[in-house]
Amino acid sequence: MKLLAVGLASLTLGSALSIAQKANYDGYKVYRINNVGASRSKVIDLVSNLKLGTWKGKAESSGVVDVMVPPSLLEKFQASTETIDTELMHENLGAAISEETNFSVYAAGAAPNSTWWSSYHAIADHTQFLKDLAAAYPDNSEVISAGKSLEGRDITGIHIWGSGGKDSQKAVVWHGTVHAREWITTMVVEYAAYQLLSSTLAADLAYKNKYDFYIFPIVNPDGFAYTQTSDRMWRKNRQSTSSSSCVGRDINRNWPNQWSQSGGASTSPCAEDYKGQAAGDGVETKLLKAQLDGVAAGKGVKMYMDFHSYSQLFMYPYGYTCSGTLPTGSSYSKLASGAVAAIKAVNGLTYDAGPICNTIYQVSGDSVDYAYQVAKTEFSMTVELRDTGNYGFVLPASQIRPAAEEMWAGLRYVLTNM
């Protein structure tokens, strides 16, 4: 969910023109800037003047800002931050990306097992994994599609049900990888699907007997594919805009509910949080909305969850306003606090819980508010997964399984107690 700075024009972000060759981040450094007090105006000028890509935070308001610095600007950056507290996150971003993209080979037709979470994978392998998972559990699952993306890729998901048969219970809908560069979300969502089908624990078996699950690990397949072929740091979808040469909409600012709220999204097509030309005009947004609306019109939706990275947060409505009072706020707060405790019990990681706007920043046109306000989902939530900034978006493969295990503990708490 993290934003990149609005006024970017360089190859670093791939936010403007389509990139002819793969973006090269060799020698790029990522810094965390302490953005408080008198230093804030300096940080605003620094990010703007050097056109730095921002991973986390907003220079105008956030306490810390994580930025990418290309080799050509390193000397200027260091000179400009002599009186500002900074911390080095990535010594060489390109090297970290190379290590992360050392994919393992996946054998099509193999029985899904825990080795899947030992590395990241190519997009085609993710599709095959879901097919193999459904084939291994044909009595309780099937591969589904929310439709075709702009570039013709299926938004592939898996439908999981219990002893009552398909569509016999209220729905649980989970979305991963709405922001293309957030690779850890794909793996965590797939792990949850795997646990629902493979676990023999009585509590886990009860979940699919109580709810129908519609799980989509990659809801932005074009953007995700682009991170693997052209620019690892790409965020948006790949949709063009008639008024600009810049590419992409932020699917999580484009839902037709509380769209275009001041401060909640950008009006600039070149911005990473661009809201789109009209509410719900994103190709993928329309499909995801239709799929959610469809299950809501049936038995209804008990829970919606949108998975993001990074910051270690467990959140709920509202995103579009920081002053709105959620009628069921006490129930949400109790669930989120319990989930955070369950997560911490696995590996000791601390997550913070609270409403989206108050916990991270204002977000308008987001899926969580739509699910709650329009689709009438009883519990609509979002998470920011590992970590808090040591690795950011480029989380080492060694952390995939721990991240998945701790989040499954949090999800189990919510499924048990909601």
CSV table of C-alpha atoms in Angstrom, one decimal:
chain,number,residue,atom,x,y,z
A,1,MET,CA,0.0,0.0,0.0
A,2,LYS,CA,3.0,2.3,0.4
A,3,LEU,CA,3.2,5.3,-1.9
A,4,LEU,CA,5.8,6.7,-4.3
A,5,ALA,CA,6.3,10.4,-4.6
A,6,VAL,CA,3.9,12.2,-7.0
A,7,GLY,CA,6.2,14.2,-9.1
A,8,LEU,CA,8.4,11.4,-10.5
A,9,ALA,CA,9.6,11.3,-14.0
A,10,SER,CA,12.6,9.0,-14.0
A,11,LEU,CA,13.2,5.4,-14.9
A,12,THR,CA,13.4,4.5,-11.2
A,13,LEU,CA,9.7,4.2,-10.8
A,14,GLY,CA,8.4,3.3,-14.2
A,15,SER,CA,5.5,5.6,-13.5
A,16,ALA,CA,5.7,7.5,-16.6
A,17,LEU,CA,6.3,6.1,-20.1
A,18,SER,CA,6.5,2.4,-20.8
A,19,ILE,CA,10.0,1.2,-20.1
A,20,ALA,CA,11.8,-0.2,-23.2
A,21,GLN,CA,14.3,-2.2,-21.2
A,22,LYS,CA,14.3,-3.7,-17.7
A,23,ALA,CA,14.8,-1.1,-15.0
A,24,ASN,CA,18.2,-1.4,-13.4
A,25,TYR,CA,18.5,-0.7,-9.6
A,26,ASP,CA,22.2,-1.7,-9.3
A,27,GLY,CA,23.8,0.8,-6.9
A,28,TYR,CA,20.6,2.3,-5.7
A,29,LYS,CA,20.4,2.8,-2.0
A,30,VAL,CA,17.2,2.9,0.2
A,31,TYR,CA,17.2,5.2,3.2
A,32,ARG,CA,14.8,5.9,6.0
A,33,ILE,CA,14.6,9.6,6.8
A,34,ASN,CA,13.4,10.8,10.2
A,35,ASN,CA,10.8,13.4,9.2
A,36,VAL,CA,9.8,15.3,12.3
A,37,GLY,CA,10.0,18.8,13.6
A,38,ALA,CA,12.2,21.3,11.9
A,39,SER,CA,13.5,18.7,9.4
A,40,ARG,CA,10.1,18.3,7.7
A,41,SER,CA,10.4,21.2,5.4
A,42,LYS,CA,13.9,20.1,4.4
A,43,VAL,CA,12.6,16.6,3.7
A,44,ILE,CA,9.8,17.9,1.5
A,45,ASP,CA,12.3,20.0,-0.5
A,46,LEU,CA,14.7,17.1,-0.7
A,47,VAL,CA,12.2,14.6,-2.1
A,48,SER,CA,10.7,17.1,-4.5
A,49,ASN,CA,14.0,18.6,-5.8
A,50,LEU,CA,15.8,15.2,-6.3
A,51,LYS,CA,12.6,13.5,-7.5
A,52,LEU,CA,13.2,10.6,-5.1
A,53,GLY,CA,11.0,7.5,-5.2
A,54,THR,CA,9.3,7.1,-1.9
A,55,TRP,CA,8.6,3.6,-0.6
A,56,LYS,CA,6.8,4.6,2.7
A,57,GLY,CA,5.3,7.7,4.1
A,58,LYS,CA,4.5,11.1,2.8
A,59,ALA,CA,7.1,13.9,3.2
A,60,GLU,CA,4.3,16.4,4.1
A,61,SER,CA,2.9,14.4,7.0
A,62,SER,CA,4.7,11.1,7.9
A,63,GLY,CA,7.1,10.6,10.8
A,64,VAL,CA,9.5,8.6,8.6
A,65,VAL,CA,9.9,8.5,4.9
A,66,ASP,CA,11.7,5.7,3.1
A,67,VAL,CA,13.3,6.8,-0.2
A,68,MET,CA,15.3,5.3,-3.1
A,69,VAL,CA,18.4,7.1,-4.1
A,70,PRO,CA,20.1,6.4,-7.5
A,71,PRO,CA,23.9,6.4,-7.7
A,72,SER,CA,23.9,9.7,-9.6
A,73,LEU,CA,22.1,11.5,-6.8
A,74,LEU,CA,23.9,9.9,-3.8
A,75,GLU,CA,26.4,12.8,-3.3
A,76,LYS,CA,23.6,15.4,-3.4
A,77,PHE,CA,21.4,13.3,-1.1
A,78,GLN,CA,24.2,12.9,1.5
A,79,ALA,CA,25.0,16.6,1.4
A,80,SER,CA,21.4,17.5,1.9
A,81,THR,CA,20.9,15.2,4.8
A,82,GLU,CA,23.9,16.1,6.9
A,83,THR,CA,21.6,17.6,9.6
A,84,ILE,CA,18.8,15.1,9.1
A,85,ASP,CA,18.7,11.7,10.8
A,86,THR,CA,18.8,8.9,8.2
A,87,GLU,CA,19.2,5.2,8.3
A,88,LEU,CA,20.4,2.9,5.5
A,89,MET,CA,18.0,0.2,4.6
A,90,HIS,CA,19.4,-1.2,1.3
A,91,GLU,CA,23.1,-0.8,0.5
A,92,ASN,CA,22.5,-2.1,-3.0
A,93,LEU,CA,18.9,-2.4,-4.1
A,94,GLY,CA,19.8,-4.1,-7.3
A,95,ALA,CA,21.7,-6.9,-5.5
A,96,ALA,CA,18.7,-7.4,-3.2
A,97,ILE,CA,16.4,-7.7,-6.1
A,98,SER,CA,18.7,-10.2,-7.9
A,99,GLU,CA,18.7,-12.4,-4.8
A,100,GLU,CA,14.9,-12.2,-4.4
A,101,THR,CA,14.2,-13.1,-8.1
A,102,ASN,CA,16.2,-16.3,-7.9
A,103,PHE,CA,13.1,-18.3,-8.6
A,104,SER,CA,12.9,-22.1,-7.9
A,105,VAL,CA,11.6,-24.3,-10.7
A,106,TYR,CA,8.0,-25.5,-10.1
A,107,ALA,CA,7.0,-28.8,-11.7
A,108,ALA,CA,3.5,-28.5,-13.2
A,109,GLY,CA,1.2,-31.2,-11.8
A,110,ALA,CA,3.2,-31.6,-8.6
A,111,ALA,CA,1.3,-32.1,-5.4
A,112,PRO,CA,1.4,-28.8,-3.6
A,113,ASN,CA,3.6,-28.9,-0.5
A,114,SER,CA,5.4,-26.6,1.9
A,115,THR,CA,8.5,-26.2,-0.4
A,116,TRP,CA,6.5,-23.7,-2.4
A,117,TRP,CA,7.2,-21.1,0.3
A,118,SER,CA,10.9,-21.4,0.1
A,119,SER,CA,11.2,-18.9,-2.8
A,120,TYR,CA,9.3,-16.4,-4.9
A,121,HIS,CA,7.9,-17.6,-8.3
A,122,ALA,CA,7.2,-16.5,-11.8
A,123,ILE,CA,3.6,-15.5,-12.5
A,124,ALA,CA,2.9,-18.6,-14.7
A,125,ASP,CA,3.9,-20.8,-11.8
A,126,HIS,CA,1.4,-19.1,-9.5
A,127,THR,CA,-1.4,-19.9,-11.8
A,128,GLN,CA,-0.2,-23.5,-12.1
A,129,PHE,CA,0.1,-23.8,-8.3
A,130,LEU,CA,-3.6,-22.9,-7.9
A,131,LYS,CA,-4.6,-25.4,-10.5
A,132,ASP,CA,-2.5,-28.1,-8.8
A,133,LEU,CA,-4.0,-27.2,-5.4
A,134,ALA,CA,-7.5,-27.5,-6.7
A,135,ALA,CA,-6.7,-30.8,-8.4
A,136,ALA,CA,-5.4,-32.2,-5.2
A,137,TYR,CA,-8.6,-31.3,-3.4
A,138,PRO,CA,-11.3,-31.6,-6.1
A,139,ASP,CA,-14.2,-32.3,-3.6
A,140,ASN,CA,-13.7,-28.9,-1.9
A,141,SER,CA,-12.2,-26.5,-4.4
A,142,GLU,CA,-12.1,-25.3,-8.0
A,143,VAL,CA,-10.1,-22.7,-9.9
A,144,ILE,CA,-12.1,-19.6,-10.8
A,145,SER,CA,-11.5,-16.3,-12.6
A,146,ALA,CA,-12.9,-12.9,-11.9
A,147,GLY,CA,-12.3,-12.1,-15.6
A,148,LYS,CA,-9.6,-11.0,-18.0
A,149,SER,CA,-7.2,-8.1,-17.2
A,150,LEU,CA,-6.4,-5.3,-19.6
A,151,GLU,CA,-3.7,-7.4,-21.2
A,152,GLY,CA,-5.8,-10.6,-21.3
A,153,ARG,CA,-4.6,-12.4,-18.2
A,154,ASP,CA,-7.0,-14.2,-16.0
A,155,ILE,CA,-7.5,-12.8,-12.5
A,156,THR,CA,-7.2,-16.3,-11.2
A,157,GLY,CA,-8.5,-17.4,-7.8
A,158,ILE,CA,-9.6,-20.5,-6.0
A,159,HIS,CA,-13.0,-21.2,-4.6
A,160,ILE,CA,-13.0,-23.4,-1.4
A,161,TRP,CA,-16.1,-24.9,0.3
A,162,GLY,CA,-17.0,-27.5,2.8
A,163,SER,CA,-19.4,-30.4,3.4
A,164,GLY,CA,-22.4,-28.3,2.5
A,165,GLY,CA,-21.3,-27.9,-1.1
A,166,LYS,CA,-20.6,-24.9,-3.2
A,167,ASP,CA,-22.2,-21.5,-2.4
A,168,SER,CA,-24.1,-22.9,0.6
A,169,GLN,CA,-22.6,-20.5,3.1
A,170,LYS,CA,-21.7,-16.8,3.5
A,171,ALA,CA,-18.6,-15.8,1.6
A,172,VAL,CA,-15.1,-14.9,2.7
A,173,VAL,CA,-13.2,-12.9,0.0
A,174,TRP,CA,-9.4,-12.4,0.1
A,175,HIS,CA,-7.4,-10.2,-2.4
A,176,GLY,CA,-3.6,-10.2,-2.7
A,177,THR,CA,-1.1,-8.2,-4.9
A,178,VAL,CA,-3.3,-5.3,-5.8
A,179,HIS,CA,-0.1,-3.4,-5.7
A,180,ALA,CA,2.2,-5.2,-8.1
A,181,ARG,CA,5.5,-4.9,-6.2
A,182,GLU,CA,4.1,-6.3,-2.9
A,183,TRP,CA,5.2,-9.9,-3.7
A,184,ILE,CA,5.0,-11.2,-0.2
A,185,THR,CA,1.2,-10.8,-0.3
A,186,THR,CA,0.9,-13.3,-3.1
A,187,MET,CA,2.7,-15.9,-1.1
A,188,VAL,CA,0.8,-15.3,2.2
A,189,VAL,CA,-2.6,-15.5,0.5
A,190,GLU,CA,-1.6,-18.8,-1.2
A,191,TYR,CA,-0.5,-20.2,2.1
A,192,ALA,CA,-3.9,-19.4,3.7
A,193,ALA,CA,-5.6,-21.2,0.8
A,194,TYR,CA,-3.3,-24.2,1.2
A,195,GLN,CA,-4.0,-24.4,4.9
A,196,LEU,CA,-7.7,-24.3,4.4
A,197,LEU,CA,-7.5,-27.3,2.1
A,198,SER,CA,-4.6,-29.3,3.6
A,199,SER,CA,-5.0,-28.9,7.4
A,200,THR,CA,-6.5,-31.7,9.3
A,201,LEU,CA,-7.1,-29.7,12.5
A,202,ALA,CA,-10.7,-29.7,13.5
A,203,ALA,CA,-10.8,-25.9,13.8
A,204,ASP,CA,-9.5,-25.5,10.2
A,205,LEU,CA,-11.9,-28.0,8.8
A,206,ALA,CA,-14.7,-26.1,10.4
A,207,TYR,CA,-13.8,-22.9,8.6
A,208,LYS,CA,-14.7,-24.2,5.2
A,209,ASN,CA,-17.8,-25.9,6.5
A,210,LYS,CA,-18.9,-22.5,7.8
A,211,TYR,CA,-17.9,-20.2,4.9
A,212,ASP,CA,-17.3,-20.3,1.2
A,213,PHE,CA,-13.9,-18.9,0.4
A,214,TYR,CA,-13.1,-16.9,-2.8
A,215,ILE,CA,-9.3,-16.3,-2.7
A,216,PHE,CA,-7.4,-14.3,-5.3
A,217,PRO,CA,-3.7,-14.2,-4.7
A,218,ILE,CA,-2.9,-11.8,-7.6
A,219,VAL,CA,-5.7,-9.3,-8.5
A,220,ASN,CA,-3.3,-7.1,-10.5
A,221,PRO,CA,-1.7,-9.7,-12.9
A,222,ASP,CA,-0.5,-7.2,-15.5
A,223,GLY,CA,1.3,-5.1,-13.0
A,224,PHE,CA,2.7,-8.2,-11.3
A,225,ALA,CA,4.0,-9.6,-14.6
A,226,TYR,CA,5.5,-6.2,-15.3
A,227,THR,CA,7.5,-6.3,-12.0
A,228,GLN,CA,9.0,-9.5,-13.2
A,229,THR,CA,9.8,-8.5,-16.8
A,230,SER,CA,10.4,-4.7,-16.7
A,231,ASP,CA,10.4,-2.9,-13.3
A,232,ARG,CA,10.5,-4.6,-9.9
A,233,MET,CA,9.2,-1.4,-8.2
A,234,TRP,CA,6.1,-1.1,-10.4
A,235,ARG,CA,2.9,-0.5,-8.3
A,236,LYS,CA,-0.2,0.2,-10.4
A,237,ASN,CA,-2.0,-1.6,-13.2
A,238,ARG,CA,-1.0,-1.1,-16.8
A,239,GLN,CA,-4.0,0.9,-18.1
A,240,SER,CA,-3.4,4.0,-20.2
A,241,THR,CA,-5.0,7.4,-19.6
A,242,SER,CA,-6.2,9.6,-22.5
A,243,SER,CA,-5.0,12.8,-21.0
A,244,SER,CA,-1.4,11.6,-20.3
A,245,SER,CA,1.4,9.5,-21.5
A,246,CYS,CA,1.8,8.0,-18.0
A,247,VAL,CA,0.6,4.5,-17.4
A,248,GLY,CA,-1.5,2.9,-14.7
A,249,ARG,CA,-4.2,3.3,-12.1
A,250,ASP,CA,-3.9,2.5,-8.5
A,251,ILE,CA,-6.7,-0.1,-8.2
A,252,ASN,CA,-7.0,0.6,-4.5
A,253,ARG,CA,-7.9,4.2,-5.2
A,254,ASN,CA,-10.4,3.5,-8.0
A,255,TRP,CA,-13.3,1.7,-6.4
A,256,PRO,CA,-16.6,3.5,-6.9
A,257,ASN,CA,-17.2,4.5,-3.3
A,258,GLN,CA,-15.9,7.6,-1.5
A,259,TRP,CA,-13.9,8.1,-4.7
A,260,SER,CA,-11.8,11.3,-5.2
A,261,GLN,CA,-11.8,12.5,-1.6
A,262,SER,CA,-9.4,15.3,-1.0
A,263,GLY,CA,-6.2,13.9,0.4
A,264,GLY,CA,-7.1,10.3,-0.3
A,265,ALA,CA,-5.7,9.8,-3.8
A,266,SER,CA,-3.9,11.7,-6.5
A,267,THR,CA,-5.4,13.3,-9.6
A,268,SER,CA,-2.1,13.0,-11.5
A,269,PRO,CA,-1.9,10.1,-13.9
A,270,CYS,CA,1.9,10.0,-13.2
A,271,ALA,CA,1.4,9.5,-9.4
A,272,GLU,CA,1.6,6.1,-7.8
A,273,ASP,CA,-1.8,6.6,-6.1
A,274,TYR,CA,-3.6,7.9,-9.2
A,275,LYS,CA,-7.3,7.5,-8.7
A,276,GLY,CA,-8.2,7.0,-12.4
A,277,GLN,CA,-10.3,9.2,-14.7
A,278,ALA,CA,-13.6,8.1,-13.3
A,279,ALA,CA,-14.8,6.1,-10.4
A,280,GLY,CA,-14.4,2.4,-11.1
A,281,ASP,CA,-12.9,2.8,-14.5
A,282,GLY,CA,-10.0,0.4,-13.9
A,283,VAL,CA,-10.4,-2.7,-16.0
A,284,GLU,CA,-9.5,-4.9,-13.0
A,285,THR,CA,-11.5,-2.8,-10.6
A,286,LYS,CA,-14.7,-3.5,-12.6
A,287,LEU,CA,-14.1,-7.2,-12.5
A,288,LEU,CA,-13.2,-7.4,-8.8
A,289,LYS,CA,-16.2,-5.3,-8.0
A,290,ALA,CA,-18.5,-7.5,-10.0
A,291,GLN,CA,-17.1,-10.6,-8.4
A,292,LEU,CA,-17.6,-9.2,-4.9
A,293,ASP,CA,-21.0,-7.9,-5.7
A,294,GLY,CA,-22.0,-11.3,-7.1
A,295,VAL,CA,-21.2,-13.2,-3.9
A,296,ALA,CA,-22.7,-10.4,-1.8
A,297,ALA,CA,-26.0,-10.8,-3.7
A,298,GLY,CA,-26.0,-14.5,-2.9
A,299,LYS,CA,-25.5,-15.6,0.7
A,300,GLY,CA,-23.7,-12.4,1.6
A,301,VAL,CA,-20.1,-11.6,2.6
A,302,LYS,CA,-19.0,-12.3,6.1
A,303,MET,CA,-15.4,-11.1,5.7
A,304,TYR,CA,-13.3,-9.3,3.1
A,305,MET,CA,-9.6,-8.9,3.4
A,306,ASP,CA,-7.1,-7.0,1.2
A,307,PHE,CA,-3.4,-7.9,1.7
A,308,HIS,CA,-0.6,-5.3,1.4
A,309,SER,CA,3.0,-4.7,2.4
A,310,TYR,CA,4.8,-3.3,4.3
A,311,SER,CA,4.5,-1.9,7.9
A,312,GLN,CA,3.0,-4.6,10.1
A,313,LEU,CA,-0.5,-3.2,10.5
A,314,PHE,CA,-4.0,-4.8,10.9
A,315,MET,CA,-6.6,-2.3,9.9
A,316,TYR,CA,-10.3,-1.8,9.2
A,317,PRO,CA,-12.6,1.0,8.0
A,318,TYR,CA,-12.6,3.8,7.4
A,319,GLY,CA,-9.9,4.8,5.0
A,320,TYR,CA,-11.5,7.8,3.4
A,321,THR,CA,-12.0,9.7,6.6
A,322,CYS,CA,-10.1,10.0,9.9
A,323,SER,CA,-13.1,11.4,11.8
A,324,GLY,CA,-15.9,9.0,10.8
A,325,THR,CA,-17.2,6.7,13.6
A,326,LEU,CA,-17.6,3.0,12.6
A,327,PRO,CA,-21.0,1.7,14.0
A,328,THR,CA,-19.3,-1.6,14.7
A,329,GLY,CA,-16.0,-0.2,15.7
A,330,SER,CA,-15.8,-2.0,19.1
A,331,SER,CA,-16.2,-5.4,17.4
A,332,TYR,CA,-13.5,-4.5,14.8
A,333,SER,CA,-11.2,-3.3,17.5
A,334,LYS,CA,-11.6,-6.4,19.5
A,335,LEU,CA,-11.0,-8.7,16.5
A,336,ALA,CA,-8.0,-6.7,15.3
A,337,SER,CA,-6.4,-6.7,18.7
A,338,GLY,CA,-6.9,-10.5,19.1
A,339,ALA,CA,-5.5,-11.1,15.6
A,340,VAL,CA,-2.4,-9.0,16.5
A,341,ALA,CA,-1.8,-11.0,19.6
A,342,ALA,CA,-2.2,-14.2,17.7
A,343,ILE,CA,0.4,-13.0,15.1
A,344,LYS,CA,2.9,-12.0,17.8
A,345,ALA,CA,2.6,-15.4,19.5
A,346,VAL,CA,4.1,-17.1,16.4
A,347,ASN,CA,7.4,-15.3,15.8
A,348,GLY,CA,7.3,-12.3,18.2
A,349,LEU,CA,6.5,-9.7,15.6
A,350,THR,CA,4.4,-6.7,16.7
A,351,TYR,CA,1.6,-5.4,14.5
A,352,ASP,CA,-0.4,-2.3,15.2
A,353,ALA,CA,-4.2,-2.3,14.9
A,354,GLY,CA,-6.7,0.5,14.1
A,355,PRO,CA,-8.8,2.2,11.4
A,356,ILE,CA,-7.0,2.7,8.1
A,357,CYS,CA,-7.0,6.5,8.0
A,358,ASN,CA,-5.8,6.9,11.6
A,359,THR,CA,-3.3,4.1,11.5
A,360,ILE,CA,-1.5,4.6,8.2
A,361,TYR,CA,-3.0,7.5,6.1
A,362,GLN,CA,-6.1,8.6,4.3
A,363,VAL,CA,-7.2,6.4,1.4
A,364,SER,CA,-10.2,7.1,-0.8
A,365,GLY,CA,-11.8,4.8,-3.4
A,366,ASP,CA,-10.4,1.8,-1.6
A,367,SER,CA,-11.8,-1.8,-1.6
A,368,VAL,CA,-12.2,-2.1,2.2
A,369,ASP,CA,-14.6,0.9,2.4
A,370,TYR,CA,-16.5,-0.3,-0.6
A,371,ALA,CA,-16.8,-3.8,0.8
A,372,TYR,CA,-18.1,-2.5,4.1
A,373,GLN,CA,-20.3,0.4,2.9
A,374,VAL,CA,-21.7,-1.0,-0.5
A,375,ALA,CA,-21.3,-4.7,-0.5
A,376,LYS,CA,-22.4,-4.8,3.2
A,377,THR,CA,-19.6,-7.0,4.2
A,378,GLU,CA,-19.8,-7.7,8.0
A,379,PHE,CA,-16.1,-7.5,8.6
A,380,SER,CA,-13.9,-5.7,6.0
A,381,MET,CA,-10.2,-5.5,6.8
A,382,THR,CA,-6.8,-4.9,5.4
A,383,VAL,CA,-3.2,-5.8,6.5
A,384,GLU,CA,0.2,-4.5,5.9
A,385,LEU,CA,2.6,-7.5,6.1
A,386,ARG,CA,6.3,-7.7,7.0
A,387,ASP,CA,8.4,-5.8,7.7
A,388,THR,CA,8.6,-2.3,9.2
A,389,GLY,CA,11.4,-1.1,6.9
A,390,ASN,CA,14.6,-3.2,7.1
A,391,TYR,CA,13.8,-4.8,3.7
A,392,GLY,CA,10.6,-3.1,2.7
A,393,PHE,CA,9.2,-4.4,-0.6
A,394,VAL,CA,12.2,-6.6,-1.3
A,395,LEU,CA,11.6,-9.1,1.5
A,396,PRO,CA,14.1,-12.0,1.5
A,397,ALA,CA,12.7,-15.4,0.5
A,398,SER,CA,13.8,-16.7,3.9
A,399,GLN,CA,11.0,-14.6,5.4
A,400,ILE,CA,8.2,-15.9,3.2
A,401,ARG,CA,7.2,-18.9,5.3
A,402,PRO,CA,7.4,-17.1,8.7
A,403,ALA,CA,5.3,-14.2,7.3
A,404,ALA,CA,2.7,-16.7,6.0
A,405,GLU,CA,2.6,-18.7,9.3
A,406,GLU,CA,2.1,-15.7,11.5
A,407,MET,CA,-0.6,-14.2,9.3
A,408,TRP,CA,-2.4,-17.5,9.1
A,409,ALA,CA,-2.5,-17.4,12.9
A,410,GLY,CA,-4.1,-13.9,12.7
A,411,LEU,CA,-6.6,-15.0,10.1
A,412,ARG,CA,-7.5,-18.1,12.2
A,413,TYR,CA,-8.3,-15.8,15.1
A,414,VAL,CA,-10.6,-13.7,13.0
A,415,LEU,CA,-12.3,-16.7,11.4
A,416,THR,CA,-12.9,-18.2,14.8
A,417,ASN,CA,-14.1,-15.1,16.6
A,418,MET,CA,-15.9,-12.9,14.0
